[in-house]
Tab-separated table of C-alpha atoms and ligand atoms in Angstrom:
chain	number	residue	atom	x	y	z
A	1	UNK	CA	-34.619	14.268	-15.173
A	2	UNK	CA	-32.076	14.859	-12.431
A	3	UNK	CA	-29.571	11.594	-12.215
A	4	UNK	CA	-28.599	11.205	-8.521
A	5	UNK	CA	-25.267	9.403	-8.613
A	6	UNK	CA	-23.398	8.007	-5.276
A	7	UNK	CA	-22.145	11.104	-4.159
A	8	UNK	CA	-19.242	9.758	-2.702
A	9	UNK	CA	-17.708	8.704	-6.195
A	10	UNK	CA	-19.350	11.441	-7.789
A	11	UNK	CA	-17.534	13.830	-5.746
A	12	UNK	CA	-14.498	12.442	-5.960
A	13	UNK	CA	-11.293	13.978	-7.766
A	14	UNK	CA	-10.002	11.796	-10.518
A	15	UNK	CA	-7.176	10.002	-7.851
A	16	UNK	CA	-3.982	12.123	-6.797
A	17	UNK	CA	-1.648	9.127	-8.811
A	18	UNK	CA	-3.085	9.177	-11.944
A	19	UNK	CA	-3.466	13.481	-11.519
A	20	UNK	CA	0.416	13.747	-10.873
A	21	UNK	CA	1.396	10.993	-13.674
A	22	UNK	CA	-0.872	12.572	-16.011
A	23	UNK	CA	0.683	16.103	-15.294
A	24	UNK	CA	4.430	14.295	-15.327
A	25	UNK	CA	4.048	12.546	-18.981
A	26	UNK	CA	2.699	16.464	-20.429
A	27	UNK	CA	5.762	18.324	-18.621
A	28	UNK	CA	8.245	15.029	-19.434
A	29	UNK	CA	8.548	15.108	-15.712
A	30	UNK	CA	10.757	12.201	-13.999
A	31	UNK	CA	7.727	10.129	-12.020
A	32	UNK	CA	8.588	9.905	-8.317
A	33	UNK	CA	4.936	10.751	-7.964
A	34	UNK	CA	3.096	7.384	-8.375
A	35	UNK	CA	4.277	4.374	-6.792
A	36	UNK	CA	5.925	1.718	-9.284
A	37	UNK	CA	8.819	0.517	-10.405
A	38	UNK	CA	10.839	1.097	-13.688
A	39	UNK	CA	12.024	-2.525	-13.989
A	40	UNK	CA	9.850	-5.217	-14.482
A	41	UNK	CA	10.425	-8.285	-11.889
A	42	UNK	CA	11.825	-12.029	-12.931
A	43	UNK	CA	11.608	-13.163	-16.427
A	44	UNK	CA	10.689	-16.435	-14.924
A	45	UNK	CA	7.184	-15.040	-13.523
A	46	UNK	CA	6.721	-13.829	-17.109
A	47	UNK	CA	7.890	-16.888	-19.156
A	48	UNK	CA	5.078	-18.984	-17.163
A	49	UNK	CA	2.785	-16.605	-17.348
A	50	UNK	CA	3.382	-15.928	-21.213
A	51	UNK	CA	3.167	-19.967	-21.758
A	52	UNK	CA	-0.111	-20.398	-19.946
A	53	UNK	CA	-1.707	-17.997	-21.874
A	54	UNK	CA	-0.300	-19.648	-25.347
A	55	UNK	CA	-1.212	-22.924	-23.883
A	56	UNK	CA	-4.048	-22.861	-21.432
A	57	UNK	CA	-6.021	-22.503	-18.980
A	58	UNK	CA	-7.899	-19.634	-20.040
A	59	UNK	CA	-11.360	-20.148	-18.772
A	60	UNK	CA	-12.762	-19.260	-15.686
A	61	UNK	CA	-10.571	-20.179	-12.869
A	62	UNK	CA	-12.184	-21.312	-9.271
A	63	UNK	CA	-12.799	-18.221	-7.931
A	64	UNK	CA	-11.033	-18.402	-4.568
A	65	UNK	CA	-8.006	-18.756	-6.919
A	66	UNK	CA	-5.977	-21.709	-8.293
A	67	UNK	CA	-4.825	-24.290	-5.806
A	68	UNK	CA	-1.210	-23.739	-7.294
A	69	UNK	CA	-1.424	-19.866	-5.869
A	70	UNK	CA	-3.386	-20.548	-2.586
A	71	UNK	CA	-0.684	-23.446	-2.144
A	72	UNK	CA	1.826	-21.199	-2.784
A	73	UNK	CA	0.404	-18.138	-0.810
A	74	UNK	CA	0.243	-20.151	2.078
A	75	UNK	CA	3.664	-21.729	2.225
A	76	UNK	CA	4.860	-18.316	1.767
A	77	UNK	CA	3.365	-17.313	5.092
A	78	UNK	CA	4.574	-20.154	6.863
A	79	UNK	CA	8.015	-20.054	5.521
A	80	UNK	CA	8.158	-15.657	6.507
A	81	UNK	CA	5.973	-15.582	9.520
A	82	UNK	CA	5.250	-18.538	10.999
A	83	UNK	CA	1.558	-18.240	9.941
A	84	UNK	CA	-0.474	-21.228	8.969
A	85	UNK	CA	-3.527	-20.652	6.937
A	86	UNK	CA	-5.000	-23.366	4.949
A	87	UNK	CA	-5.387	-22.698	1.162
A	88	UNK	CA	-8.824	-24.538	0.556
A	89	UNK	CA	-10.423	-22.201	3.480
A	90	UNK	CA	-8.494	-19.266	4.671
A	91	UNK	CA	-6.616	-17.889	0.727
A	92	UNK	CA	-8.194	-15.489	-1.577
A	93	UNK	CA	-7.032	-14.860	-4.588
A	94	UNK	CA	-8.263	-11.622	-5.867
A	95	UNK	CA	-7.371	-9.012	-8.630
A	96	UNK	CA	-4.273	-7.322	-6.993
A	97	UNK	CA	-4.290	-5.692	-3.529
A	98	UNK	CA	-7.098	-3.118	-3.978
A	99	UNK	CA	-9.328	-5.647	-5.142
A	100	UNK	CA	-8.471	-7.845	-1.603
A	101	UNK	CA	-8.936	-4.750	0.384
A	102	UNK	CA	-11.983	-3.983	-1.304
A	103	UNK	CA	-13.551	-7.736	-0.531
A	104	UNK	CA	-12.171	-7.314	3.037
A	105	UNK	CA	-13.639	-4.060	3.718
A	106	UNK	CA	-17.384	-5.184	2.537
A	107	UNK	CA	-16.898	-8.389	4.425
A	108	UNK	CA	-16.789	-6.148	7.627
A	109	UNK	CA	-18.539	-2.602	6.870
A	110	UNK	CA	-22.218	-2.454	8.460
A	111	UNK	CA	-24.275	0.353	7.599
A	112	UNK	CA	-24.101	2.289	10.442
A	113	UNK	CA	-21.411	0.873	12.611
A	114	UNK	CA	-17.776	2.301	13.324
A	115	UNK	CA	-14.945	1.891	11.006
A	116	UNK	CA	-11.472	2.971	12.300
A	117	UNK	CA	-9.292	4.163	9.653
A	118	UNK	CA	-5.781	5.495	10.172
A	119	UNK	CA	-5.128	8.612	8.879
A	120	UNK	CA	-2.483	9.326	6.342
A	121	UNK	CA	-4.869	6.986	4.182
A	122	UNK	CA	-3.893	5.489	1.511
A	123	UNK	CA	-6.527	6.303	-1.338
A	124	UNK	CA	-8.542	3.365	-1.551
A	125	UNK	CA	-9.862	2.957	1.669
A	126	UNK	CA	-11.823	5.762	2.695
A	127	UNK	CA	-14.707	5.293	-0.548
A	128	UNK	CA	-15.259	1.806	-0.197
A	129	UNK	CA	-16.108	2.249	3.531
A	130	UNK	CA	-17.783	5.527	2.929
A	131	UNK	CA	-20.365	3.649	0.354
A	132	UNK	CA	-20.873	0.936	2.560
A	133	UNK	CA	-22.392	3.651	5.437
A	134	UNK	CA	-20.227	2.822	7.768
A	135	UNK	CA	-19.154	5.344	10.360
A	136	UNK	CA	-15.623	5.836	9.787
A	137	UNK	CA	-13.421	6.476	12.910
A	138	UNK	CA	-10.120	7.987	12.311
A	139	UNK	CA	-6.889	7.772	14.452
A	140	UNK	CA	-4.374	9.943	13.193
A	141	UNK	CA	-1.049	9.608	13.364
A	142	UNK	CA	1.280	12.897	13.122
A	143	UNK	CA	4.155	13.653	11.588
A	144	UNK	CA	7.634	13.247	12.103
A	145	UNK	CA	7.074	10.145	14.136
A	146	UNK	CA	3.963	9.057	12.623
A	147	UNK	CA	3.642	6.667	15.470
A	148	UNK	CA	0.724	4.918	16.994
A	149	UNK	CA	0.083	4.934	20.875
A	150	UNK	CA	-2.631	3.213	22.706
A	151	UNK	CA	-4.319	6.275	23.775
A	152	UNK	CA	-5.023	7.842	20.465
A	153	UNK	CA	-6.187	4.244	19.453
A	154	UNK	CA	-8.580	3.937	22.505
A	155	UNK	CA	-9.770	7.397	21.216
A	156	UNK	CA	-11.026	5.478	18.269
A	157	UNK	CA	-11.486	2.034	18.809
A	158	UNK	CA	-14.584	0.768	21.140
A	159	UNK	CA	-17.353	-1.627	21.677
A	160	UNK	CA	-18.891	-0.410	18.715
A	161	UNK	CA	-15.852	-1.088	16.449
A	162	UNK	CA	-16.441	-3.943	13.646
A	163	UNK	CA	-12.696	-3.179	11.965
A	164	UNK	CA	-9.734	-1.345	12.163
A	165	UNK	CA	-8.025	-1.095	8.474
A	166	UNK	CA	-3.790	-0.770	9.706
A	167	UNK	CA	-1.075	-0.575	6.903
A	168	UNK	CA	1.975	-1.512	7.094
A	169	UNK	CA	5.135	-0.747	6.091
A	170	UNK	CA	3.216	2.365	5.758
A	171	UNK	CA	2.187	4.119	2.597
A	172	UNK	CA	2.613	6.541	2.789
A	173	UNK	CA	4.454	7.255	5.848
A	174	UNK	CA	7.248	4.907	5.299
A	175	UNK	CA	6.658	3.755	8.745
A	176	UNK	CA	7.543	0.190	9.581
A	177	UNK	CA	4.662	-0.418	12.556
A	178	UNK	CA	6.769	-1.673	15.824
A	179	UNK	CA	6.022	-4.571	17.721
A	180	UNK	CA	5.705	-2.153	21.022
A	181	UNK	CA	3.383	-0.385	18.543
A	182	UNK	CA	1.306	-3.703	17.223
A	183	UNK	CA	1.370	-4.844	21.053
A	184	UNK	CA	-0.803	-1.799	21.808
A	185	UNK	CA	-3.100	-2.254	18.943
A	186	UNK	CA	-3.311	-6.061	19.561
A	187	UNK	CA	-4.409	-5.205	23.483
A	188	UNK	CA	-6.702	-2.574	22.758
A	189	UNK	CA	-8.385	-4.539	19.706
A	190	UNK	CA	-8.454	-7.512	22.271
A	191	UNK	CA	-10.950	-5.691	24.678
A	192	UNK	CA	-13.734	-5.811	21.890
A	193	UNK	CA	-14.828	-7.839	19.073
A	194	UNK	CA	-13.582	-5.567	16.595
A	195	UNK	CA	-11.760	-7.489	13.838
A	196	UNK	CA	-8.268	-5.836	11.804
A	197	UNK	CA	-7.704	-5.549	8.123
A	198	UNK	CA	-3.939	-5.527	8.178
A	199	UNK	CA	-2.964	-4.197	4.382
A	200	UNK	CA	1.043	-5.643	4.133
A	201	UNK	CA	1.603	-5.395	0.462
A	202	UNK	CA	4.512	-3.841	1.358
A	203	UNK	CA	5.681	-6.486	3.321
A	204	UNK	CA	8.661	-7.509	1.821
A	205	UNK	CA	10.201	-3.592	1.597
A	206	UNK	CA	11.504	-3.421	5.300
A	207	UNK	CA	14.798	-1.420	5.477
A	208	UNK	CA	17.762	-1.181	8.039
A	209	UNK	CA	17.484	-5.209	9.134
A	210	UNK	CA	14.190	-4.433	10.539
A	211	UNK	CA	11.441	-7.098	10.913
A	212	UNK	CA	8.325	-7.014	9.204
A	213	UNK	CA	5.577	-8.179	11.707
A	214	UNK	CA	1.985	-9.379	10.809
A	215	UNK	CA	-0.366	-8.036	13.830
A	216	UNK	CA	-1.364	-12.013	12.929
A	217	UNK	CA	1.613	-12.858	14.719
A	218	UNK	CA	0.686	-11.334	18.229
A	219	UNK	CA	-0.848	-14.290	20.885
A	220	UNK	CA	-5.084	-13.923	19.977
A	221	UNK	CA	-4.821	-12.001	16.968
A	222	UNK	CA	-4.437	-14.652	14.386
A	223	UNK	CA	-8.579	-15.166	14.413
A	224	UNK	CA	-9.015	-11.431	14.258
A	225	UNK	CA	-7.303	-10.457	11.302
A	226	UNK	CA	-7.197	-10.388	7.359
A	227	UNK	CA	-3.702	-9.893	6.001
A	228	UNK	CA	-4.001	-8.133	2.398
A	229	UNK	CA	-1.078	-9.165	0.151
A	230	UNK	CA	0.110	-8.091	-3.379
A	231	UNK	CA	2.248	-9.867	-5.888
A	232	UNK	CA	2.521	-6.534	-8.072
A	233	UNK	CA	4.807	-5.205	-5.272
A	234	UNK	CA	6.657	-8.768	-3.626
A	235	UNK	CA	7.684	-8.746	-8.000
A	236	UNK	CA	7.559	-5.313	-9.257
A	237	UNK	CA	4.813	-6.081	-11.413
A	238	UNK	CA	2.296	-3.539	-10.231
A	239	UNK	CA	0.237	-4.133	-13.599
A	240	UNK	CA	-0.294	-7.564	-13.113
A	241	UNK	CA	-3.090	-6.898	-10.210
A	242	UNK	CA	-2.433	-10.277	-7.927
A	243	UNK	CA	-3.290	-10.159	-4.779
A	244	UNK	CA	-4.909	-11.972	-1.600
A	245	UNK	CA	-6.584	-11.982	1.440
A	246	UNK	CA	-5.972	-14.326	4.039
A	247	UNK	CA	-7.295	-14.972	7.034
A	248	UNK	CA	-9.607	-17.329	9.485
A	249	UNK	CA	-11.919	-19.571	7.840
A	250	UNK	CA	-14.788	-17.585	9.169
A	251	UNK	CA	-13.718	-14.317	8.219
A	252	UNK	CA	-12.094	-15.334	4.485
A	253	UNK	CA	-15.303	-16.901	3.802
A	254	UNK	CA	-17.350	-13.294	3.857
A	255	UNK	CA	-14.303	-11.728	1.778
A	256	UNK	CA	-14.547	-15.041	-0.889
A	257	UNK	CA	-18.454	-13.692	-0.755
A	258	UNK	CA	-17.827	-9.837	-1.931
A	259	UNK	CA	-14.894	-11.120	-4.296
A	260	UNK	CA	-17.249	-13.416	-5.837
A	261	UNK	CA	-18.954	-10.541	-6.803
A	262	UNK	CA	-16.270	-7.915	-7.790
A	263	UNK	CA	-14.313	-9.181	-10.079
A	264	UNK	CA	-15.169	-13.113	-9.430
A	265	UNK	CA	-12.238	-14.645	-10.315
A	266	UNK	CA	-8.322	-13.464	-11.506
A	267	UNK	CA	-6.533	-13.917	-14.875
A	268	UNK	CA	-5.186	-17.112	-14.794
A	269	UNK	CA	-2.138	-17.011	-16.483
A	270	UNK	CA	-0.848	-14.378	-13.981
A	271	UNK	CA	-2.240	-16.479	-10.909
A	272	UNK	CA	0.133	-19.417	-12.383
A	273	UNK	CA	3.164	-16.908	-12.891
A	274	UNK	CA	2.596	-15.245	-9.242
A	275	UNK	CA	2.718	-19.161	-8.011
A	276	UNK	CA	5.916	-19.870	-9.274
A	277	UNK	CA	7.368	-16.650	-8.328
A	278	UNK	CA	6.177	-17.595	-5.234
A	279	UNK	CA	7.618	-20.580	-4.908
A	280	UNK	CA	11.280	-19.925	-6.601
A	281	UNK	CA	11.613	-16.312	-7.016
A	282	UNK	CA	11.457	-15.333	-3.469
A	283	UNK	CA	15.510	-13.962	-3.646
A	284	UNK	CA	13.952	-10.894	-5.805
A	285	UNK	CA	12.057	-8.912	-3.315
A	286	UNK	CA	14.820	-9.398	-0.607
A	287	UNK	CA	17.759	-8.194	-3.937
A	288	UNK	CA	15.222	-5.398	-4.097
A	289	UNK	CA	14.604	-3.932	-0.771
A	290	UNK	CA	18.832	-3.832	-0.784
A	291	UNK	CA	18.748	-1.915	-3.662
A	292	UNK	CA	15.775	0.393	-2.926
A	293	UNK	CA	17.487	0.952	0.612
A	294	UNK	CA	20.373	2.641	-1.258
A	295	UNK	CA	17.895	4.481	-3.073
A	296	UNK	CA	16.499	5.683	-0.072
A	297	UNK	CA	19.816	7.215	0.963
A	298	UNK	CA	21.101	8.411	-1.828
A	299	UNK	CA	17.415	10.433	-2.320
A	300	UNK	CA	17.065	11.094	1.420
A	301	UNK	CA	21.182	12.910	1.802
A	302	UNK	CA	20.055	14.695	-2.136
A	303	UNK	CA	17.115	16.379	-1.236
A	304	UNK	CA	18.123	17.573	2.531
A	305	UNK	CA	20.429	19.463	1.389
A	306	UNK	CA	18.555	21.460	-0.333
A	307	UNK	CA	16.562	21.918	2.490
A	308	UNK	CA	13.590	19.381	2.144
A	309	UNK	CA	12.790	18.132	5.754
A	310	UNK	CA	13.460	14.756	6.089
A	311	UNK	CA	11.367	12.038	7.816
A	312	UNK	CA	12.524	8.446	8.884
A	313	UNK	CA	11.422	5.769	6.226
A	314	UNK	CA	11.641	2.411	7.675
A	315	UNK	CA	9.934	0.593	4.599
A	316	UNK	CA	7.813	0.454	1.556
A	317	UNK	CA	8.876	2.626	-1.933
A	318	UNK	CA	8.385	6.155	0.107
A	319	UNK	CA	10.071	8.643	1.556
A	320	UNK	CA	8.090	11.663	3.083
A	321	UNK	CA	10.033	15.349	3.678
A	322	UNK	CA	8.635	18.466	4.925
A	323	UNK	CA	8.429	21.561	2.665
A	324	UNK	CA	8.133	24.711	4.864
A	325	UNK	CA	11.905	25.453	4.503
A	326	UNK	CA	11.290	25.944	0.937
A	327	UNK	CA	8.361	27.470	0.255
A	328	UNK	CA	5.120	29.192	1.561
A	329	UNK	CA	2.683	27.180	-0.905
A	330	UNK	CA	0.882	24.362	0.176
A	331	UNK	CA	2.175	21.114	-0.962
A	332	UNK	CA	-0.346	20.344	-3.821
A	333	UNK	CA	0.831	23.440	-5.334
A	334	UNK	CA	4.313	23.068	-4.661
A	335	UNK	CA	3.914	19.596	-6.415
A	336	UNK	CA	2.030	21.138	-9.388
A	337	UNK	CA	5.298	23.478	-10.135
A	338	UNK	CA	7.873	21.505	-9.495
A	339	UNK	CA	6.377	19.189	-12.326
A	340	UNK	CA	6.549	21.901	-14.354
A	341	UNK	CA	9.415	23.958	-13.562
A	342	UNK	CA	11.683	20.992	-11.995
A	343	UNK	CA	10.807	18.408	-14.337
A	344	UNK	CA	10.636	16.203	-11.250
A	345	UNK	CA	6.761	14.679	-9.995
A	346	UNK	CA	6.314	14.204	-6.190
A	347	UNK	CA	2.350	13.293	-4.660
A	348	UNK	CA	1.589	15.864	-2.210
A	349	UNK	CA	0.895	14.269	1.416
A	350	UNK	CA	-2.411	16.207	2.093
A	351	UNK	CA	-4.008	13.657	-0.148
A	352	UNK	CA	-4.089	10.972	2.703
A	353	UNK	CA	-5.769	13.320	4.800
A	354	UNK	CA	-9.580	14.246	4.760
A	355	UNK	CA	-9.640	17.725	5.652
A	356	UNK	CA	-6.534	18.031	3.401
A	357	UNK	CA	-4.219	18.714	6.340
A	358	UNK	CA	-1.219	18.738	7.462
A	359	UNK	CA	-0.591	20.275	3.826
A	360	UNK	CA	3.385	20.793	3.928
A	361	UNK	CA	4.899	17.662	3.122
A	362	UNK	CA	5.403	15.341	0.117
A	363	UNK	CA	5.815	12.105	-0.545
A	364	UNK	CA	9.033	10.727	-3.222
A	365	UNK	CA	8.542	7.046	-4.285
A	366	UNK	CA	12.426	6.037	-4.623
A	367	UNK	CA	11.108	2.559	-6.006
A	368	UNK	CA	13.393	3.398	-9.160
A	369	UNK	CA	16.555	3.081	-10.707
A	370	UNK	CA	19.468	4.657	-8.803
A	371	UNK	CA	20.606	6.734	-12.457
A	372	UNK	CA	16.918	8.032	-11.891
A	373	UNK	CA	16.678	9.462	-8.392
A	374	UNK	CA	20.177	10.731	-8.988
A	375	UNK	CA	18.648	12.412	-12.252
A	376	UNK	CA	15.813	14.061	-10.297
A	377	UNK	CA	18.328	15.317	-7.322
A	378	UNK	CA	20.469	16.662	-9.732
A	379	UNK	CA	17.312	18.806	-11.784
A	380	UNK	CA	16.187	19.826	-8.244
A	381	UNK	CA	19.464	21.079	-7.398
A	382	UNK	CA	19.584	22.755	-10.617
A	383	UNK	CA	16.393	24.267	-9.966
A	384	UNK	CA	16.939	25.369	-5.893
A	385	UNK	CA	20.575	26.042	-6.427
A	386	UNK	CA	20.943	27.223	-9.515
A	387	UNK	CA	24.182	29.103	-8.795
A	388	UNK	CA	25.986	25.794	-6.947
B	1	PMP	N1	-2.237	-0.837	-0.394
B	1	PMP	C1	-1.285	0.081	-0.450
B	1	PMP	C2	-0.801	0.710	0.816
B	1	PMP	C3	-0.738	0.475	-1.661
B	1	PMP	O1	0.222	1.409	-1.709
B	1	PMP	C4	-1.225	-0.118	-2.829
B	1	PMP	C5	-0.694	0.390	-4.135
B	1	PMP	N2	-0.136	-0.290	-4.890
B	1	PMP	C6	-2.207	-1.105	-2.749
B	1	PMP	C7	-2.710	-1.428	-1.515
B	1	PMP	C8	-2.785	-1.773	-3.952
B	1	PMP	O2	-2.072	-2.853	-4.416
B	1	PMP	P1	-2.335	-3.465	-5.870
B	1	PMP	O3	-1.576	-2.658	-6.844
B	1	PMP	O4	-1.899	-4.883	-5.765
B	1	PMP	O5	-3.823	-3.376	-6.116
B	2	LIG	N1	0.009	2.469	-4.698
B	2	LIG	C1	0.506	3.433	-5.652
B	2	LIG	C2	1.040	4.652	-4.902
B	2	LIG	O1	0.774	4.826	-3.732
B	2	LIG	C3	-0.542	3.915	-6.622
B	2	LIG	C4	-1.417	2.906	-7.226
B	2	LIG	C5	-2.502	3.607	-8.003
B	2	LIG	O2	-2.244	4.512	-8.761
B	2	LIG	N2	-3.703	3.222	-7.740
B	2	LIG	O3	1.696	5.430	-5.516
């Protein structure tokens, strides 16, 4: 017998996260590799979540989510953006982020028909379309802007397009998309029926005073999109696994479909925690992105003087430098012994790309206490400096 598994799982590495946090906890490594934080978000998410699972509900919730959470989600984008979705019809509540992406992307992958991706990528993406047959377009954005411009998106995006799949604040580019940027997308998008998956769970980790802007925001685009949120990263809870889509009625109703039958539904206690954190907790993520700004800094002035490149990061938990100052290797190596000989885990950035290139930068997630990224700049000076 000769088993024939879906070759594009089958092929795949186990993912470059768990591969670096694995390789941290043997070396006792400080984790800047994989994206989450070191402190756990407000007690008060926690207290209600630890009470409804003493006390109840735990059956079966709907599976759209419970009214309390859509409620919630919704307000939420009214009160940030403006937006107005309506919780009985246009709110998913799914098992965190990658779970709404996942719904999102089968609502709007046809066998056959083009799927732009933008390329760094984060992980996720790229299988789910790939098993669905789509033909996946990629527009790639290039480092040290990493900035999109109309004519590499026209190079990708046609009359054949179904979806676009945009992230931002960008993981793992740190990019913050513009609005001159989103106005491009928003026009060229416009021109065909082609619908976006805008993946935001980042939304909330903007730096510098700068806005965060749903492409649901731009005139027309409001009935073309599905915004992808993520509790585990508005509440650094990133176990927890609450997230949503939300979008049109017309287009949330295919993503309810392929959530239905994914995971079906969401732990409910969570969903109830996630709803009041929603609701009162909402001075957290803004408290954080302060504090993760100074992290930023204090990571971004550490490691260029020891003569790591430095990119921009406008938002989300990641900072991106190049390595050729430092080394000949290519970054997965570079990663590999730094972990071992630094004691300090990075993700190398050739990991969002398909043919593995460019392969000389890394990605730092700064999403930690400030005593910790000043612990891993001080073992990486010890270990590029050793003399200083
Ligand atoms: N999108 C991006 C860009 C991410 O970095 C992540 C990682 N956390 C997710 C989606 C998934 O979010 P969640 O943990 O809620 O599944
Ligand atoms: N989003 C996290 C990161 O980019 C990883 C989440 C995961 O391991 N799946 O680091």
């Amino acid at each position: 017998m000769t088993v024939r598994p879906n070759p594009v799982f089958s092929g795949l590495p186990i993912s470059i996260f768990q591969h670096m946090t694995m390789l941290a906890q043997k070396h006792d490594a400080i984790n800047l590799g994989q994206g989450f934080p070191d402190q756990d978000g407000p007690e008060s998410l926690r207290a209600v979540a630890a009470k409804s699972l003493v006390e109840g509900p735990n059956q079966y919730p709907p599976s759209r989510g419970l009214p309390e959470l859509r409620q919630a989600v919704s307000a939420h984008a009214a009160r940030f953006y403006g937006l107005t979705y309506d919780p009985e019809t246009e709110i998913v509540i799914t098992s965190g982020g990658t779970e709404a992406l996942a719904s999102a992307i089968l609502a709007m992958a046809v066998p056959g028909e083009e799927f732009v991706l933008v390329e760094p990528t984060y992980d996720s993406y790229r299988p789910i379309v790939e098993a669905t047959g789509a033909i996946i377009k990629t527009v790639k954005l290039s480092p040290p802007g990493w900035r999109l411009t109309e004519q590499v998106l026209r190079e990708a995006i046609g009359p054949k397009t179904r979806a676009v799949l945009i992230n931002t604040p960008h993981n793992p580019a740190g990019r913050a998309l513009s609005r001159e940027e989103l106005e491009a997308l928003a026009k060229v998008v416009l021109e065909t029926d082609a619908v976006v998956i805008c993946d935001e769970v980042y939304e909330h980790l903007v730096f510098d005073g700068l806005p965060h802007i749903p492409l649901a925001t731009l005139p027309g685009m409001r009935e073309r999109c599905l915004r992808i949120g993520s509790a585990g990263k508005i509440f650094s809870l990133t176990g927890w696994k609450v997230g949503w889509v939300s979008g049109p009625a017309e287009l949330a109703s295919v993503a309810f479909k392929s959530h239905q039958f994914i995971t079906f539904t969401t732990p409910p206690a969570l969903q109830l925690g996630v709803a009041h954190g929603l609701t009162h907790e909402m001075d957290f993520p803004l408290a954080t992105t302060a504090r993760l700004q100074k992290n930023r800094d204090i990571l971004a002035a550490g490691i260029a003087r020891l003569g790591f490149e430095v990119l921009p990061c406008e938002g989300s938990y990641f900072l991106t430098a190049g390595i050729s100052g430092l080394t000949n290797e290519k970054d997965f190596a570079f990663c590999e012994r730094l972990i071992r000989e630094a004691g300090v885990a990075l993700i190398p950035l050739s990991a969002f790309f398909k043919g593995g290139t460019p392969d000389t930068y890394v990605r730092f997630a700064f999403c930690k206490q400030q005593s910790v990224i000043e612990e891993s700049i001080s073992r990486l000076e010890k270990y590029f400096l050793p003399s200083s």
